[in-house]
Amino acid sequence: MNEQIPVKTVTPVKVHKPKGGPEGKRHDSRSRIYVRAVQGPLETFRRMFGLFFLGLFAIIPWIQYNGHQAVLLDIGEQRFTIFSLTLWPQDLTLLAYIFIVSAFALFFVTTFAGRVWCGFMCPQTTWVYIYTWFEEKFEGPRNKRIALDARKMDVDKFLRKTAKHTAWVLVALLTALTFVGYFTPIDALFIDFVTFNTSFWAGLSVIFFAVCTYGNAGYMREIMCTHICPYARFQSAMFDKDTFTVSYDAKRGEQRGPRPRKLSHEQVKEKGLGDCIDCNLCVQVCPTGIDIRNGLQYECINCGACVDACNGVMDKMGYPKGLISFTSEEELAGGKTHVLRPKLIGYFVVLVVMIGLLFANIWMRSPTEVDIIRDRNSLYRETNEGLIENVYTIKVLNKTQQTQSYTIAIKGLPDYKYIGEQKVTVKGGAVYSTPISVATDAYNLEDTVTDIFISVTTTIDGETVTVDEPTKFLYR
């Protein structure tokens, strides 16, 4: 009980904040962040990467396959069509596998390269950059936008703001129409929306998602990343010392401070200055308004904008690049990054296993689903011929996208009499329901409950597919 807890002395971290002007409130979550445009290889890659997936998002719902929309997630009909694959509520396990694969893919990528999902693929980030691009086109670069917002309303300001918000609204509407087009036929949706003939729920969904896009990308922006998105909160649990994150090399950069460009790198070192000239460009280009020089922060989305900004300054000053870079804590400490490590390998192995299980489930998925419902009015009845009769309702679900013919038979019941349709035709992606009666002599029944199978057989692409659905034949 008298043992003392050892106390470890920790060197406090000096937090640098921008001084004066609009920069002074940058760390206030309620203040407006004026993001400065940046050029560089990472920014070019991010734009091309984002445009590629943005193009996929816009084009996919317009693709036609075998006379129908290739990707249609019809919630009303409880049917998801993805090219030749049709998914029903019975295929819910596939959706679970998709979510599990996505989760482990996120864990793997985050452990390896930090929060790059947020910086390069997140829809919020992509749409914020689109809105910022329109903002720059109509209101000018960062310093002009600050001055424009500071002055009173006049004709020029009114026209610029109107043009910007008009562009934002159009982008929001196109985004919402495209998104809703994944859940309802998109060609009819566009026409019906323009002519005010959409259904109530389709129209409401378009307006709702348009408002969300306009608000999130136009006003919420970094607040979505820093205050609402849960990923920012638990991402650190997946980081380790070998995770690649955007980091500032404090050993090389400090002591920071301005200096004439004419001084050589060696002369700067002699004066006791580091490579950081304290230009604050890394802060001005950050979409979440943080100062990466204060160390790793949960608000950082690993977009690399500060890397391009800093490398541009280093080029102009004649200093080596990489003062801010994608690197690991281990490497900053002078060690070597261990790419192949147990944690990363574990995530990769689980990811591969789950992908394998997902494809195995798709491969082994039966193209026919059979559901049997017993008659609830009576367990059995005796016919005029003295036979014992059970009544069932058979539902045949055709999971393919082509019309199929099915043959119904009974297995496990000797010398039975079948009453009802034995051959049915079901359209692609449709459910066919038919009542049948099965009767047999009581002498053929050894027990009050007999296990039987209702067999449904069809031929798909030359291959015979049979589904045997178990049920009970009751007597007494």
XYZ file of C-alpha atoms in Angstrom:
476
model
C 0.000 0.000 0.000
C 3.000 2.306 0.518
C 4.356 1.807 -3.013
C 4.529 5.007 -5.024
C 3.540 5.284 -8.655
C 6.621 6.270 -10.674
C 6.342 9.719 -12.227
C 7.638 10.266 -15.733
C 8.759 13.734 -16.760
C 7.197 14.727 -20.079
C 8.526 17.612 -22.127
C 5.589 19.911 -22.977
C 4.828 20.501 -26.644
C 4.894 24.104 -27.747
C 1.801 24.800 -29.834
C 2.229 27.501 -32.457
C -0.845 29.377 -33.618
C -1.039 31.867 -36.486
C -1.047 35.471 -35.385
C -3.336 38.307 -36.362
C -5.867 38.860 -39.118
C -8.348 36.213 -40.195
C -5.731 33.587 -39.331
C -6.146 34.403 -35.634
C -9.513 32.644 -35.418
C -8.536 29.652 -37.503
C -8.595 27.322 -34.512
C -12.131 28.385 -33.617
C -14.492 25.738 -35.027
C -17.149 28.369 -35.682
C -14.841 30.553 -37.813
C -14.752 30.451 -41.588
C -11.705 28.752 -43.110
C -10.473 30.333 -46.345
C -8.543 27.549 -48.033
C -5.739 28.625 -50.328
C -5.295 26.858 -53.662
C -2.174 24.730 -53.985
C -0.350 23.106 -56.897
C 1.834 20.031 -56.794
C 2.062 16.347 -57.681
C -0.033 15.189 -54.713
C -2.735 17.744 -55.468
C -2.771 16.703 -59.147
C -3.027 13.038 -58.194
C -5.789 13.767 -55.687
C -7.771 15.692 -58.300
C -7.402 12.987 -60.948
C -8.228 10.301 -58.382
C -11.300 12.182 -57.225
C -12.469 12.958 -60.763
C -12.156 9.276 -61.694
C -14.463 8.108 -58.902
C -16.735 11.113 -59.382
C -17.066 10.080 -63.026
C -17.901 6.503 -61.991
C -20.546 7.812 -59.590
C -22.143 9.889 -62.348
C -21.948 7.312 -65.161
C -22.811 3.994 -63.478
C -26.594 4.581 -63.078
C -26.854 5.441 -66.800
C -25.292 2.158 -67.963
C -27.759 -0.266 -69.549
C -27.435 -4.058 -69.369
C -29.748 -6.484 -71.196
C -32.358 -3.772 -71.648
C -32.455 -2.585 -68.030
C -30.501 -0.266 -65.747
C -27.282 -2.091 -64.898
C -27.195 -0.962 -61.265
C -30.588 -0.422 -59.634
C -31.097 -0.755 -55.881
C -34.882 -0.925 -55.839
C -35.864 -0.738 -52.170
C -39.606 -0.685 -52.912
C -39.406 -3.984 -54.799
C -36.802 -5.320 -52.327
C -34.526 -6.135 -55.239
C -30.957 -5.027 -55.939
C -29.833 -5.456 -59.548
C -26.098 -5.290 -60.288
C -25.571 -6.158 -63.975
C -26.354 -9.916 -64.213
C -26.677 -10.335 -60.439
C -30.006 -9.819 -58.664
C -29.987 -9.699 -54.868
C -33.044 -10.239 -52.668
C -33.671 -9.957 -48.910
C -32.723 -13.637 -48.700
C -29.208 -12.619 -49.815
C -28.668 -10.394 -46.782
C -25.549 -12.372 -45.841
C -23.853 -11.044 -48.981
C -24.491 -7.489 -47.788
C -22.983 -8.398 -44.419
C -19.880 -9.788 -46.135
C -19.570 -6.598 -48.219
C -19.663 -4.470 -45.059
C -17.087 -6.704 -43.350
C -14.759 -6.553 -46.377
C -15.125 -2.761 -46.510
C -14.345 -2.462 -42.798
C -11.186 -4.565 -42.958
C -10.070 -2.795 -46.143
C -10.413 0.486 -44.249
C -8.491 -0.933 -41.276
C -5.714 -2.197 -43.553
C -5.339 1.054 -45.511
C -5.494 3.190 -42.345
C -2.842 1.106 -40.594
C -0.572 1.415 -43.632
C -1.161 4.995 -44.828
C -3.225 6.772 -42.191
C -6.386 8.668 -42.997
C -5.941 8.668 -46.793
C -9.572 7.605 -47.304
C -10.627 11.021 -45.997
C -8.138 12.938 -48.089
C -8.504 11.147 -51.407
C -11.794 9.232 -51.619
C -14.305 10.539 -49.081
C -17.354 12.081 -50.845
C -17.401 14.930 -48.313
C -13.833 15.918 -49.219
C -14.479 15.567 -52.953
C -17.597 17.720 -52.924
C -15.947 20.348 -50.685
C -13.151 20.692 -53.244
C -15.737 21.041 -56.032
C -17.546 23.780 -54.110
C -14.245 25.488 -53.280
C -13.324 25.426 -56.984
C -16.540 27.295 -57.862
C -15.878 29.674 -54.982
C -12.457 30.527 -56.402
C -13.828 30.993 -59.918
C -16.509 33.478 -58.858
C -14.909 35.186 -55.854
C -11.207 34.913 -56.579
C -8.265 33.480 -54.623
C -8.044 33.344 -50.862
C -7.054 36.959 -50.128
C -9.771 38.325 -52.433
C -12.411 36.112 -50.802
C -11.417 37.432 -47.379
C -11.671 41.017 -48.609
C -14.971 40.322 -50.389
C -16.584 38.928 -47.224
C -15.258 41.829 -45.155
C -16.813 44.585 -47.270
C -20.436 45.643 -47.326
C -22.890 44.290 -49.876
C -22.688 45.994 -53.264
C -23.621 45.050 -56.827
C -20.342 43.261 -57.539
C -20.504 41.261 -54.305
C -24.165 40.404 -54.864
C -23.518 39.128 -58.408
C -20.510 37.061 -57.351
C -22.330 35.516 -54.400
C -25.421 34.813 -56.526
C -23.356 33.107 -59.237
C -21.516 31.007 -56.657
C -24.648 29.848 -54.855
C -26.405 29.149 -58.162
C -23.528 26.859 -59.143
C -23.640 25.214 -55.717
C -27.384 24.566 -56.008
C -27.004 23.079 -59.513
C -24.207 20.767 -58.336
C -26.320 19.746 -55.330
C -29.336 18.972 -57.536
C -27.264 16.956 -60.023
C -25.663 15.073 -57.136
C -29.020 14.311 -55.529
C -30.638 13.248 -58.813
C -27.715 10.943 -59.588
C -27.732 9.437 -56.103
C -31.501 8.843 -56.085
C -31.051 7.400 -59.595
C -29.345 4.411 -58.001
C -32.647 3.572 -56.287
C -35.175 4.425 -59.008
C -34.888 4.365 -62.848
C -32.672 7.366 -63.501
C -33.808 8.251 -67.038
C -37.420 8.652 -65.932
C -36.330 10.411 -62.720
C -34.607 13.287 -64.548
C -37.551 13.816 -66.878
C -40.136 13.571 -64.101
C -38.195 15.953 -61.858
C -37.876 18.627 -64.543
C -41.571 18.290 -65.430
C -42.649 18.109 -61.737
C -44.102 14.609 -62.175
C -41.970 12.679 -59.700
C -43.542 10.534 -57.024
C -43.725 12.006 -53.531
C -40.882 9.916 -52.089
C -38.583 10.316 -55.110
C -39.096 14.086 -55.143
C -38.639 14.365 -51.382
C -35.431 12.286 -51.559
C -33.963 14.505 -54.282
C -34.712 17.680 -52.311
C -33.402 16.145 -49.071
C -30.080 15.011 -50.547
C -29.678 18.271 -52.468
C -30.075 20.248 -49.234
C -27.618 17.922 -47.474
C -25.038 18.306 -50.262
C -25.441 22.080 -50.346
C -25.185 22.400 -46.571
C -22.369 19.894 -46.009
C -20.085 20.979 -48.865
C -20.976 24.665 -48.814
C -21.165 25.462 -45.104
C -20.367 22.520 -42.810
C -17.190 21.538 -44.687
C -14.427 20.752 -42.157
C -16.968 20.547 -39.301
C -18.184 17.260 -40.808
C -14.627 15.911 -40.569
C -13.699 17.307 -37.169
C -16.946 17.134 -35.205
C -19.398 14.726 -36.863
C -17.531 11.939 -38.685
C -16.763 9.097 -36.206
C -13.805 7.888 -38.279
C -11.688 10.802 -37.029
C -12.257 9.646 -33.461
C -11.267 5.999 -33.710
C -8.631 6.166 -36.446
C -5.815 6.530 -33.894
C -6.599 3.033 -32.607
C -5.304 1.688 -35.925
C -2.155 3.841 -36.051
C 1.244 2.646 -34.911
C 4.795 3.986 -35.151
C 5.150 2.616 -38.688
C 1.960 4.164 -40.113
C 2.596 6.649 -42.931
C 1.004 9.973 -42.047
C 1.531 13.597 -43.085
C 4.150 14.770 -40.598
C 6.407 17.757 -39.966
C 10.104 17.101 -39.330
C 10.590 19.281 -36.245
C 14.318 18.395 -35.938
C 14.958 19.829 -39.353
C 12.425 22.670 -39.270
C 13.088 24.262 -35.861
C 14.021 26.926 -34.941
C 11.563 28.373 -37.453
C 11.565 31.977 -38.601
C 11.751 34.299 -41.631
C 15.016 34.913 -43.424
C 16.239 36.523 -46.692
C 16.207 34.207 -49.690
C 19.766 35.281 -50.551
C 21.151 33.424 -47.526
C 22.502 29.981 -48.329
C 21.327 26.881 -46.518
C 24.612 26.725 -44.616
C 24.377 30.374 -43.534
C 20.860 29.752 -42.225
C 22.128 26.831 -40.143
C 24.914 28.986 -38.727
C 22.310 31.454 -37.476
C 20.577 28.648 -35.595
C 17.489 28.597 -37.820
C 15.787 25.513 -39.170
C 14.351 25.065 -42.647
C 10.864 26.287 -41.725
C 10.510 29.961 -42.695
C 7.185 30.250 -40.803
C 5.270 31.309 -43.922
C 2.078 29.611 -42.687
C 1.276 28.316 -46.179
C 0.827 24.825 -44.726
C -1.947 26.256 -42.547
C -3.559 28.292 -45.326
C -3.913 25.305 -47.693
C -5.236 22.915 -45.012
C -8.952 22.159 -45.567
C -9.468 21.592 -41.823
C -7.447 24.639 -40.727
C -4.840 22.871 -38.580
C -1.132 23.564 -38.236
C 0.657 20.310 -39.050
C 3.747 21.674 -37.289
C 1.978 21.099 -33.961
C 2.185 17.342 -34.510
C -0.305 14.663 -35.512
C -3.892 15.787 -34.921
C -7.166 13.924 -35.378
C -8.419 16.690 -37.697
C -5.735 15.879 -40.297
C -7.281 14.100 -43.289
C -3.944 13.176 -44.933
C -4.783 15.039 -48.148
C -1.165 16.134 -48.598
C -1.998 19.768 -49.454
C 0.537 21.000 -46.887
C 3.170 18.682 -48.402
C 2.823 20.311 -51.828
C 2.745 23.819 -50.327
C 5.853 23.238 -48.233
C 7.773 21.542 -51.061
C 7.027 24.553 -53.265
C 8.504 26.880 -50.630
C 11.541 24.639 -50.170
C 12.124 24.767 -53.943
C 12.032 28.566 -53.946
C 14.377 28.766 -50.984
C 16.773 26.201 -52.454
C 16.277 23.780 -49.531
C 15.736 20.016 -49.781
C 12.115 18.919 -50.050
C 10.381 16.777 -47.450
C 10.159 19.110 -44.461
C 6.505 18.016 -44.438
C 5.985 14.590 -45.967
C 4.214 11.257 -45.800
C 6.402 9.473 -43.288
C 6.211 7.406 -40.107
C 6.923 8.219 -36.494
C 9.658 5.589 -36.553
C 11.380 7.260 -39.492
C 11.133 10.731 -37.924
C 12.879 9.321 -34.855
C 15.776 8.187 -37.047
C 14.730 4.563 -37.424
C 13.454 2.551 -40.370
C 9.789 2.004 -41.181
C 8.696 -1.624 -40.891
C 6.161 -2.106 -43.666
C 5.628 -5.829 -43.086
C 4.548 -6.056 -39.456
C 2.184 -8.438 -37.619
C -0.678 -5.952 -37.311
C -0.705 -5.076 -41.009
C -0.255 -8.690 -42.095
C -3.125 -9.727 -39.811
C -5.486 -7.183 -41.373
C -4.406 -8.295 -44.855
C -4.954 -11.997 -44.121
C -8.431 -11.364 -42.682
C -9.261 -9.111 -45.650
C -8.248 -11.797 -48.159
C -10.222 -14.455 -46.254
C -13.368 -12.280 -46.160
C -13.054 -11.452 -49.874
C -12.759 -15.171 -50.556
C -15.865 -15.907 -48.493
C -17.765 -13.133 -50.279
C -16.978 -14.509 -53.735
C -17.617 -18.064 -52.553
C -21.083 -17.033 -51.378
C -21.784 -15.333 -54.696
C -20.513 -18.369 -56.600
C -22.537 -20.893 -54.570
C -25.647 -18.725 -54.483
C -28.641 -20.600 -55.838
C -30.440 -18.879 -58.749
C -33.755 -20.220 -57.430
C -35.363 -19.674 -54.056
C -38.355 -21.704 -52.849
C -40.590 -20.845 -49.920
C -43.386 -23.117 -48.641
C -46.332 -21.940 -46.557
C -48.710 -24.483 -45.067
C -52.459 -23.909 -45.033
C -53.190 -22.455 -41.597
C -56.920 -23.186 -41.650
C -56.492 -26.936 -41.231
C -53.577 -29.268 -40.577
C -55.025 -31.872 -42.942
C -58.348 -33.060 -44.307
C -59.812 -36.315 -45.582
C -61.008 -36.262 -49.192
C -64.124 -37.988 -50.592
C -61.815 -40.702 -51.862
C -60.570 -41.419 -48.337
C -57.143 -39.870 -48.929
C -55.280 -37.657 -46.447
C -54.666 -34.233 -48.023
C -52.340 -31.376 -47.033
C -52.493 -27.953 -48.690
C -49.458 -25.747 -49.328
C -48.662 -22.472 -51.042
C -45.414 -22.561 -53.009
C -43.512 -19.372 -53.779
C -40.831 -19.680 -56.456
C -38.341 -16.802 -56.657
C -36.454 -16.500 -59.936
C -33.169 -14.788 -59.019
C -31.985 -14.691 -62.611
C -32.869 -11.926 -65.056
C -34.333 -14.276 -67.683
C -37.709 -16.054 -67.762
C -37.409 -19.612 -66.447
C -39.688 -22.679 -66.492
C -39.917 -24.776 -63.329
C -41.193 -28.294 -62.618
C -42.632 -29.080 -59.170
C -42.495 -32.569 -57.659
C -42.812 -34.253 -54.242
C -40.085 -36.356 -52.653
C -40.369 -38.605 -49.597
C -44.079 -39.451 -49.896
C -45.030 -42.753 -51.557
C -47.928 -43.079 -54.002
C -49.062 -39.475 -53.680
C -51.656 -37.553 -55.654
C -50.648 -34.047 -56.768
C -53.319 -31.381 -57.343
C -52.220 -28.053 -58.803
C -49.737 -26.618 -61.318
C -46.720 -28.829 -61.822
C -45.055 -26.630 -64.455
C -44.830 -22.884 -63.916
C -43.102 -20.050 -65.778
C -41.561 -17.189 -63.807
C -40.214 -13.972 -65.277
C -36.711 -12.806 -64.416
C -36.479 -11.294 -60.957
C -40.100 -12.188 -60.171
C -41.901 -14.298 -57.570
C -44.573 -16.810 -58.583
C -47.027 -18.072 -55.983
C -49.272 -21.102 -56.523
C -51.388 -23.294 -54.177
C -51.030 -27.086 -54.386
C -52.585 -30.073 -52.635
C -50.770 -33.312 -51.859
C -52.817 -36.399 -50.927
C -51.996 -40.015 -50.136
C -53.576 -43.075 -48.569
C -53.341 -43.239 -44.774
C -51.794 -46.733 -45.098
C -48.706 -45.067 -46.673
C -48.110 -42.996 -43.540
C -46.127 -44.601 -40.732
C -46.355 -41.603 -38.396
C -48.486 -38.547 -37.754
C -45.698 -36.313 -39.122
C -43.837 -37.279 -42.283
C -40.829 -35.312 -43.505
C -41.131 -34.627 -47.215
C -39.438 -32.376 -49.793
C -41.071 -30.188 -52.409
C -38.638 -30.234 -55.307
C -38.426 -27.416 -57.869
C -36.312 -28.078 -60.974
C -35.251 -25.839 -63.858
C -32.532 -25.649 -66.507
C -30.253 -22.593 -66.600
C -27.607 -22.284 -69.326
C -27.835 -26.008 -70.023
C -27.345 -26.952 -66.373
C -30.095 -28.550 -64.284
C -30.774 -26.729 -61.028
C -32.874 -28.431 -58.339
C -33.984 -26.965 -55.027
C -35.411 -29.392 -52.439
C -37.312 -27.475 -49.769
C -38.229 -29.507 -46.653
C -41.710 -29.432 -45.139
C -44.082 -31.630 -43.126
C -46.994 -33.842 -44.190
C -49.379 -34.064 -41.221
C -51.963 -36.673 -40.254
C -54.047 -36.881 -37.043
